[in-house]
JSON list of C-alpha atoms and ligand atoms in Angstrom, two decimals:
[
{"chain": "J", "resi": 1, "resn": "MET", "atom": "CA", "xyz": [0.00, 0.00, 0.00]},
{"chain": "J", "resi": 2, "resn": "THR", "atom": "CA", "xyz": [1.31, 3.41, -0.94]},
{"chain": "J", "resi": 3, "resn": "ASN", "atom": "CA", "xyz": [0.11, 6.41, 1.02]},
{"chain": "J", "resi": 4, "resn": "GLU", "atom": "CA", "xyz": [-0.38, 9.91, -0.32]},
{"chain": "J", "resi": 5, "resn": "TRP", "atom": "CA", "xyz": [2.58, 12.10, 0.61]},
{"chain": "J", "resi": 6, "resn": "GLU", "atom": "CA", "xyz": [1.90, 15.56, 2.07]},
{"chain": "J", "resi": 7, "resn": "ILE", "atom": "CA", "xyz": [4.46, 18.24, 2.80]},
{"chain": "J", "resi": 8, "resn": "GLU", "atom": "CA", "xyz": [3.53, 21.41, 4.69]},
{"chain": "J", "resi": 9, "resn": "VAL", "atom": "CA", "xyz": [5.79, 24.16, 3.42]},
{"chain": "J", "resi": 10, "resn": "HIS", "atom": "CA", "xyz": [6.13, 27.18, 5.68]},
{"chain": "J", "resi": 11, "resn": "GLY", "atom": "CA", "xyz": [5.22, 30.36, 3.81]},
{"chain": "J", "resi": 12, "resn": "TYR", "atom": "CA", "xyz": [3.89, 28.46, 0.82]},
{"chain": "J", "resi": 13, "resn": "GLY", "atom": "CA", "xyz": [1.18, 25.98, 1.72]},
{"chain": "J", "resi": 14, "resn": "LEU", "atom": "CA", "xyz": [0.49, 22.31, 1.33]},
{"chain": "J", "resi": 15, "resn": "VAL", "atom": "CA", "xyz": [2.18, 20.16, -1.31]},
{"chain": "J", "resi": 16, "resn": "ARG", "atom": "CA", "xyz": [0.32, 16.91, -1.92]},
{"chain": "J", "resi": 17, "resn": "ILE", "atom": "CA", "xyz": [1.80, 14.12, -4.01]},
{"chain": "J", "resi": 18, "resn": "SER", "atom": "CA", "xyz": [-0.68, 11.55, -5.30]},
{"chain": "J", "resi": 19, "resn": "LYS", "atom": "CA", "xyz": [-0.39, 7.84, -4.52]},
{"chain": "J", "resi": 20, "resn": "SER", "atom": "CA", "xyz": [-0.42, 6.88, -8.16]},
{"chain": "J", "resi": 21, "resn": "LEU", "atom": "CA", "xyz": [2.46, 9.25, -8.97]},
{"chain": "J", "resi": 22, "resn": "ILE", "atom": "CA", "xyz": [4.53, 7.80, -6.11]},
{"chain": "J", "resi": 23, "resn": "GLU", "atom": "CA", "xyz": [3.82, 4.28, -7.37]},
{"chain": "J", "resi": 24, "resn": "HIS", "atom": "CA", "xyz": [4.85, 5.20, -10.90]},
{"chain": "J", "resi": 25, "resn": "LEU", "atom": "CA", "xyz": [8.06, 6.89, -9.77]},
{"chain": "J", "resi": 26, "resn": "LEU", "atom": "CA", "xyz": [8.99, 3.98, -7.48]},
{"chain": "J", "resi": 27, "resn": "SER", "atom": "CA", "xyz": [8.77, 1.65, -10.47]},
{"chain": "J", "resi": 28, "resn": "TYR", "atom": "CA", "xyz": [11.85, 3.44, -11.92]},
{"chain": "J", "resi": 29, "resn": "ARG", "atom": "CA", "xyz": [14.03, 2.80, -8.85]},
{"chain": "J", "resi": 30, "resn": "GLN", "atom": "CA", "xyz": [17.56, 1.65, -9.70]},
{"chain": "J", "resi": 31, "resn": "ILE", "atom": "CA", "xyz": [17.44, -1.51, -7.65]},
{"chain": "J", "resi": 32, "resn": "ASN", "atom": "CA", "xyz": [19.33, -3.92, -9.88]},
{"chain": "J", "resi": 33, "resn": "SER", "atom": "CA", "xyz": [22.98, -3.27, -10.58]},
{"chain": "J", "resi": 34, "resn": "SER", "atom": "CA", "xyz": [22.60, -2.40, -14.26]},
{"chain": "J", "resi": 35, "resn": "ALA", "atom": "CA", "xyz": [19.53, -0.13, -14.09]},
{"chain": "J", "resi": 36, "resn": "ALA", "atom": "CA", "xyz": [20.14, 3.31, -15.61]},
{"chain": "J", "resi": 37, "resn": "GLU", "atom": "CA", "xyz": [19.00, 6.70, -14.35]},
{"chain": "J", "resi": 38, "resn": "SER", "atom": "CA", "xyz": [15.52, 7.74, -15.44]},
{"chain": "J", "resi": 39, "resn": "GLY", "atom": "CA", "xyz": [13.90, 11.12, -15.27]},
{"chain": "J", "resi": 40, "resn": "GLY", "atom": "CA", "xyz": [11.44, 13.64, -16.57]},
{"chain": "J", "resi": 41, "resn": "VAL", "atom": "CA", "xyz": [9.18, 16.48, -15.61]},
{"chain": "J", "resi": 42, "resn": "LEU", "atom": "CA", "xyz": [6.69, 16.78, -12.72]},
{"chain": "J", "resi": 43, "resn": "ILE", "atom": "CA", "xyz": [3.18, 18.00, -13.48]},
{"chain": "J", "resi": 44, "resn": "GLY", "atom": "CA", "xyz": [0.70, 19.38, -10.98]},
{"chain": "J", "resi": 45, "resn": "LYS", "atom": "CA", "xyz": [-2.36, 21.50, -10.34]},
{"chain": "J", "resi": 46, "resn": "HIS", "atom": "CA", "xyz": [-2.58, 24.63, -8.22]},
{"chain": "J", "resi": 47, "resn": "LEU", "atom": "CA", "xyz": [-5.76, 24.03, -6.20]},
{"chain": "J", "resi": 48, "resn": "ASN", "atom": "CA", "xyz": [-8.02, 26.93, -5.17]},
{"chain": "J", "resi": 49, "resn": "SER", "atom": "CA", "xyz": [-7.04, 29.82, -2.93]},
{"chain": "J", "resi": 50, "resn": "ASN", "atom": "CA", "xyz": [-5.49, 28.08, 0.07]},
{"chain": "J", "resi": 51, "resn": "GLY", "atom": "CA", "xyz": [-2.15, 27.52, -1.56]},
{"chain": "J", "resi": 52, "resn": "THR", "atom": "CA", "xyz": [-2.36, 23.79, -2.16]},
{"chain": "J", "resi": 53, "resn": "LEU", "atom": "CA", "xyz": [-0.33, 22.22, -4.92]},
{"chain": "J", "resi": 54, "resn": "LEU", "atom": "CA", "xyz": [-1.24, 18.71, -6.04]},
{"chain": "J", "resi": 55, "resn": "ILE", "atom": "CA", "xyz": [1.59, 16.97, -7.90]},
{"chain": "J", "resi": 56, "resn": "ASP", "atom": "CA", "xyz": [-0.08, 14.07, -9.66]},
{"chain": "J", "resi": 57, "resn": "ASP", "atom": "CA", "xyz": [1.50, 13.47, -13.06]},
{"chain": "J", "resi": 58, "resn": "TYR", "atom": "CA", "xyz": [4.88, 13.20, -14.75]},
{"chain": "J", "resi": 59, "resn": "THR", "atom": "CA", "xyz": [6.60, 12.58, -18.04]},
{"chain": "J", "resi": 60, "resn": "PRO", "atom": "CA", "xyz": [8.35, 9.20, -18.34]},
{"chain": "J", "resi": 61, "resn": "PRO", "atom": "CA", "xyz": [11.81, 8.79, -19.90]},
{"chain": "J", "resi": 62, "resn": "GLN", "atom": "CA", "xyz": [11.80, 9.47, -23.64]},
{"chain": "J", "resi": 63, "resn": "PRO", "atom": "CA", "xyz": [13.75, 7.62, -26.35]},
{"chain": "J", "resi": 64, "resn": "SER", "atom": "CA", "xyz": [15.61, 10.88, -27.04]},
{"chain": "J", "resi": 65, "resn": "ASP", "atom": "CA", "xyz": [16.92, 11.06, -23.43]},
{"chain": "J", "resi": 66, "resn": "ARG", "atom": "CA", "xyz": [20.39, 9.83, -22.54]},
{"chain": "J", "resi": 67, "resn": "GLN", "atom": "CA", "xyz": [20.32, 7.32, -19.68]},
{"chain": "J", "resi": 68, "resn": "GLY", "atom": "CA", "xyz": [23.45, 6.01, -17.92]},
{"chain": "J", "resi": 69, "resn": "ARG", "atom": "CA", "xyz": [24.04, 4.36, -14.54]},
{"chain": "J", "resi": 70, "resn": "TYR", "atom": "CA", "xyz": [25.18, 7.69, -13.03]},
{"chain": "J", "resi": 71, "resn": "GLU", "atom": "CA", "xyz": [23.95, 10.22, -15.55]},
{"chain": "J", "resi": 72, "resn": "TYR", "atom": "CA", "xyz": [20.74, 11.32, -17.13]},
{"chain": "J", "resi": 73, "resn": "TYR", "atom": "CA", "xyz": [20.08, 13.89, -19.81]},
{"chain": "J", "resi": 74, "resn": "ARG", "atom": "CA", "xyz": [16.50, 15.10, -20.29]},
{"chain": "J", "resi": 75, "resn": "SER", "atom": "CA", "xyz": [15.62, 15.87, -23.90]},
{"chain": "J", "resi": 76, "resn": "ASP", "atom": "CA", "xyz": [13.33, 18.63, -25.19]},
{"chain": "J", "resi": 77, "resn": "ASP", "atom": "CA", "xyz": [10.63, 16.05, -25.92]},
{"chain": "J", "resi": 78, "resn": "HIS", "atom": "CA", "xyz": [9.53, 16.46, -22.28]},
{"chain": "J", "resi": 79, "resn": "ASN", "atom": "CA", "xyz": [8.65, 20.12, -22.94]},
{"chain": "J", "resi": 80, "resn": "ARG", "atom": "CA", "xyz": [6.49, 19.12, -25.89]},
{"chain": "J", "resi": 81, "resn": "LEU", "atom": "CA", "xyz": [4.70, 16.52, -23.75]},
{"chain": "J", "resi": 82, "resn": "VAL", "atom": "CA", "xyz": [4.07, 19.10, -21.02]},
{"chain": "J", "resi": 83, "resn": "GLN", "atom": "CA", "xyz": [2.53, 21.48, -23.58]},
{"chain": "J", "resi": 84, "resn": "LYS", "atom": "CA", "xyz": [0.24, 18.72, -24.79]},
{"chain": "J", "resi": 85, "resn": "ILE", "atom": "CA", "xyz": [-0.83, 17.72, -21.24]},
{"chain": "J", "resi": 86, "resn": "TRP", "atom": "CA", "xyz": [-1.41, 21.40, -20.37]},
{"chain": "J", "resi": 87, "resn": "GLN", "atom": "CA", "xyz": [-3.68, 21.93, -23.38]},
{"chain": "J", "resi": 88, "resn": "GLU", "atom": "CA", "xyz": [-5.59, 18.67, -22.90]},
{"chain": "J", "resi": 89, "resn": "SER", "atom": "CA", "xyz": [-6.27, 19.56, -19.24]},
{"chain": "J", "resi": 90, "resn": "GLN", "atom": "CA", "xyz": [-7.80, 22.98, -20.12]},
{"chain": "J", "resi": 91, "resn": "ARG", "atom": "CA", "xyz": [-4.61, 24.57, -18.82]},
{"chain": "J", "resi": 92, "resn": "LYS", "atom": "CA", "xyz": [-4.94, 23.10, -15.33]},
{"chain": "J", "resi": 93, "resn": "SER", "atom": "CA", "xyz": [-2.09, 20.60, -15.33]},
{"chain": "J", "resi": 94, "resn": "THR", "atom": "CA", "xyz": [1.15, 22.48, -15.50]},
{"chain": "J", "resi": 95, "resn": "TYR", "atom": "CA", "xyz": [4.91, 22.06, -15.17]},
{"chain": "J", "resi": 96, "resn": "VAL", "atom": "CA", "xyz": [5.91, 22.20, -11.49]},
{"chain": "J", "resi": 97, "resn": "GLY", "atom": "CA", "xyz": [9.35, 20.59, -11.39]},
{"chain": "J", "resi": 98, "resn": "LEU", "atom": "CA", "xyz": [11.70, 17.76, -12.29]},
{"chain": "J", "resi": 99, "resn": "TRP", "atom": "CA", "xyz": [12.35, 14.19, -11.20]},
{"chain": "J", "resi": 100, "resn": "HIS", "atom": "CA", "xyz": [15.12, 11.67, -11.73]},
{"chain": "J", "resi": 101, "resn": "THR", "atom": "CA", "xyz": [16.48, 8.53, -10.10]},
{"chain": "J", "resi": 102, "resn": "HIS", "atom": "CA", "xyz": [19.75, 7.79, -8.29]},
{"chain": "J", "resi": 103, "resn": "ALA", "atom": "CA", "xyz": [21.50, 4.47, -7.63]},
{"chain": "J", "resi": 104, "resn": "GLU", "atom": "CA", "xyz": [21.77, 5.13, -3.86]},
{"chain": "J", "resi": 105, "resn": "PRO", "atom": "CA", "xyz": [19.32, 4.38, -1.03]},
{"chain": "J", "resi": 106, "resn": "ILE", "atom": "CA", "xyz": [18.80, 7.93, 0.31]},
{"chain": "J", "resi": 107, "resn": "PRO", "atom": "CA", "xyz": [19.51, 10.31, -2.54]},
{"chain": "J", "resi": 108, "resn": "ASN", "atom": "CA", "xyz": [21.47, 13.54, -2.48]},
{"chain": "J", "resi": 109, "resn": "TYR", "atom": "CA", "xyz": [21.79, 15.96, -5.35]},
{"chain": "J", "resi": 110, "resn": "SER", "atom": "CA", "xyz": [25.02, 16.29, -7.32]},
{"chain": "J", "resi": 111, "resn": "SER", "atom": "CA", "xyz": [26.61, 19.51, -8.57]},
{"chain": "J", "resi": 112, "resn": "VAL", "atom": "CA", "xyz": [25.25, 18.64, -12.03]},
{"chain": "J", "resi": 113, "resn": "ASP", "atom": "CA", "xyz": [21.74, 18.30, -10.54]},
{"chain": "J", "resi": 114, "resn": "LYS", "atom": "CA", "xyz": [22.02, 21.64, -8.78]},
{"chain": "J", "resi": 115, "resn": "ARG", "atom": "CA", "xyz": [23.13, 23.35, -12.00]},
{"chain": "J", "resi": 116, "resn": "ASP", "atom": "CA", "xyz": [20.22, 21.72, -13.88]},
{"chain": "J", "resi": 117, "resn": "TRP", "atom": "CA", "xyz": [17.76, 22.83, -11.17]},
{"chain": "J", "resi": 118, "resn": "ASN", "atom": "CA", "xyz": [19.06, 26.41, -11.22]},
{"chain": "J", "resi": 119, "resn": "ILE", "atom": "CA", "xyz": [18.78, 26.53, -15.01]},
{"chain": "J", "resi": 120, "resn": "ALA", "atom": "CA", "xyz": [15.18, 25.32, -14.70]},
{"chain": "J", "resi": 121, "resn": "LEU", "atom": "CA", "xyz": [14.42, 28.07, -12.14]},
{"chain": "J", "resi": 122, "resn": "ASN", "atom": "CA", "xyz": [16.08, 30.77, -14.24]},
{"chain": "J", "resi": 123, "resn": "LYS", "atom": "CA", "xyz": [15.12, 29.82, -17.76]},
{"chain": "J", "resi": 124, "resn": "SER", "atom": "CA", "xyz": [11.91, 27.76, -17.84]},
{"chain": "J", "resi": 125, "resn": "MET", "atom": "CA", "xyz": [8.30, 28.96, -17.78]},
{"chain": "J", "resi": 126, "resn": "TYR", "atom": "CA", "xyz": [6.25, 28.13, -14.69]},
{"chain": "J", "resi": 127, "resn": "GLU", "atom": "CA", "xyz": [3.62, 29.61, -12.40]},
{"chain": "J", "resi": 128, "resn": "GLY", "atom": "CA", "xyz": [4.95, 31.53, -9.38]},
{"chain": "J", "resi": 129, "resn": "ASP", "atom": "CA", "xyz": [8.58, 31.47, -8.25]},
{"chain": "J", "resi": 130, "resn": "ARG", "atom": "CA", "xyz": [9.08, 27.88, -7.10]},
{"chain": "J", "resi": 131, "resn": "LEU", "atom": "CA", "xyz": [9.87, 24.50, -8.58]},
{"chain": "J", "resi": 132, "resn": "PHE", "atom": "CA", "xyz": [9.98, 21.08, -6.92]},
{"chain": "J", "resi": 133, "resn": "TYR", "atom": "CA", "xyz": [12.64, 18.44, -7.50]},
{"chain": "J", "resi": 134, "resn": "PHE", "atom": "CA", "xyz": [12.32, 14.77, -6.67]},
{"chain": "J", "resi": 135, "resn": "ILE", "atom": "CA", "xyz": [15.19, 12.33, -6.60]},
{"chain": "J", "resi": 136, "resn": "VAL", "atom": "CA", "xyz": [13.99, 8.74, -6.44]},
{"chain": "J", "resi": 137, "resn": "GLY", "atom": "CA", "xyz": [16.55, 6.68, -4.52]},
{"chain": "J", "resi": 138, "resn": "GLN", "atom": "CA", "xyz": [16.47, 2.94, -3.88]},
{"chain": "J", "resi": 139, "resn": "THR", "atom": "CA", "xyz": [14.60, 3.27, -0.57]},
{"chain": "J", "resi": 140, "resn": "HIS", "atom": "CA", "xyz": [13.62, 6.94, -0.30]},
{"chain": "J", "resi": 141, "resn": "ILE", "atom": "CA", "xyz": [12.24, 9.69, -2.49]},
{"chain": "J", "resi": 142, "resn": "ARG", "atom": "CA", "xyz": [13.44, 13.12, -1.45]},
{"chain": "J", "resi": 143, "resn": "CYS", "atom": "CA", "xyz": [11.86, 16.43, -2.42]},
{"chain": "J", "resi": 144, "resn": "TRP", "atom": "CA", "xyz": [13.70, 19.73, -2.70]},
{"chain": "J", "resi": 145, "resn": "MET", "atom": "CA", "xyz": [12.07, 23.09, -3.35]},
{"chain": "J", "resi": 146, "resn": "GLY", "atom": "CA", "xyz": [13.77, 25.77, -5.42]},
{"chain": "J", "resi": 147, "resn": "THR", "atom": "CA", "xyz": [12.83, 29.42, -4.98]},
{"chain": "J", "resi": 148, "resn": "LYS", "atom": "CA", "xyz": [13.81, 31.88, -7.65]},
{"chain": "J", "resi": 149, "resn": "ARG", "atom": "CA", "xyz": [15.58, 34.96, -6.31]},
{"chain": "J", "resi": 150, "resn": "ALA", "atom": "CA", "xyz": [17.17, 38.03, -7.84]},
{"chain": "J", "resi": 151, "resn": "VAL", "atom": "CA", "xyz": [20.69, 37.04, -6.79]},
{"chain": "J", "resi": 152, "resn": "PHE", "atom": "CA", "xyz": [21.04, 33.50, -5.43]},
{"chain": "J", "resi": 153, "resn": "ASN", "atom": "CA", "xyz": [18.23, 31.01, -5.81]},
{"chain": "J", "resi": 154, "resn": "LYS", "atom": "CA", "xyz": [17.35, 29.01, -2.72]},
{"chain": "J", "resi": 155, "resn": "ILE", "atom": "CA", "xyz": [17.21, 25.22, -2.89]},
{"chain": "J", "resi": 156, "resn": "GLU", "atom": "CA", "xyz": [16.11, 23.37, 0.25]},
{"chain": "J", "resi": 157, "resn": "LEU", "atom": "CA", "xyz": [15.18, 19.84, 1.20]},
{"chain": "J", "resi": 158, "resn": "ILE", "atom": "CA", "xyz": [11.52, 19.88, 2.25]},
{"chain": "J", "resi": 159, "resn": "GLY", "atom": "CA", "xyz": [10.49, 16.26, 2.54]},
{"chain": "J", "resi": 160, "resn": "GLU", "atom": "CA", "xyz": [11.34, 12.61, 2.39]},
{"chain": "J", "resi": 161, "resn": "TYR", "atom": "CA", "xyz": [9.23, 9.56, 1.54]},
{"chain": "J", "resi": 162, "resn": "ASN", "atom": "CA", "xyz": [10.33, 6.19, 2.89]},
{"chain": "J", "resi": 163, "resn": "ALA", "atom": "CA", "xyz": [9.23, 3.50, 0.44]},
{"chain": "J", "resi": 164, "resn": "ASN", "atom": "CA", "xyz": [10.05, 0.79, 2.99]},
{"chain": "J", "resi": 165, "resn": "LEU", "atom": "CA", "xyz": [7.27, 2.04, 5.25]},
{"chain": "J", "resi": 166, "resn": "ALA", "atom": "CA", "xyz": [4.71, 2.15, 2.45]},
{"chain": "O", "resi": 201, "resn": "ZN", "atom": "ZN1", "xyz": [21.17, 13.32, -9.95]}
]
């Protein structure tokens, strides 16, 4: 059984991650020794006025991506998929962040990840000034939040999901 994952973010509101999204992301875990990194884009809906974000969809790895044991390159095909999902949802389902896997139990971001996340904050189109980043490890999914700022962006760990307890 997978439970919904909720993160209360001070000064922002509630971030809810749907059960089905967690189940899908866990299916990409790099458990066996040859599994490559996977990744894509996170898609969510900003719900009503009380500042709730529901993250409930994603783009899966695309044939045009580059997937290695310790590297992952996300192709532009993800942006095209996001556009399509956005239009088909009457502009409700929108790009809210990025996900990828790591071959380690409790994941930490690399310098390459941090650069990628900062580029996303600075260059991509999204609602508001924040993006969410999941790294799916072998036992835990961790969520970081990036806040766009004039000088230095802020990137902070905001939550952790233990798949062993699910
Ligand atoms: Zn990484």
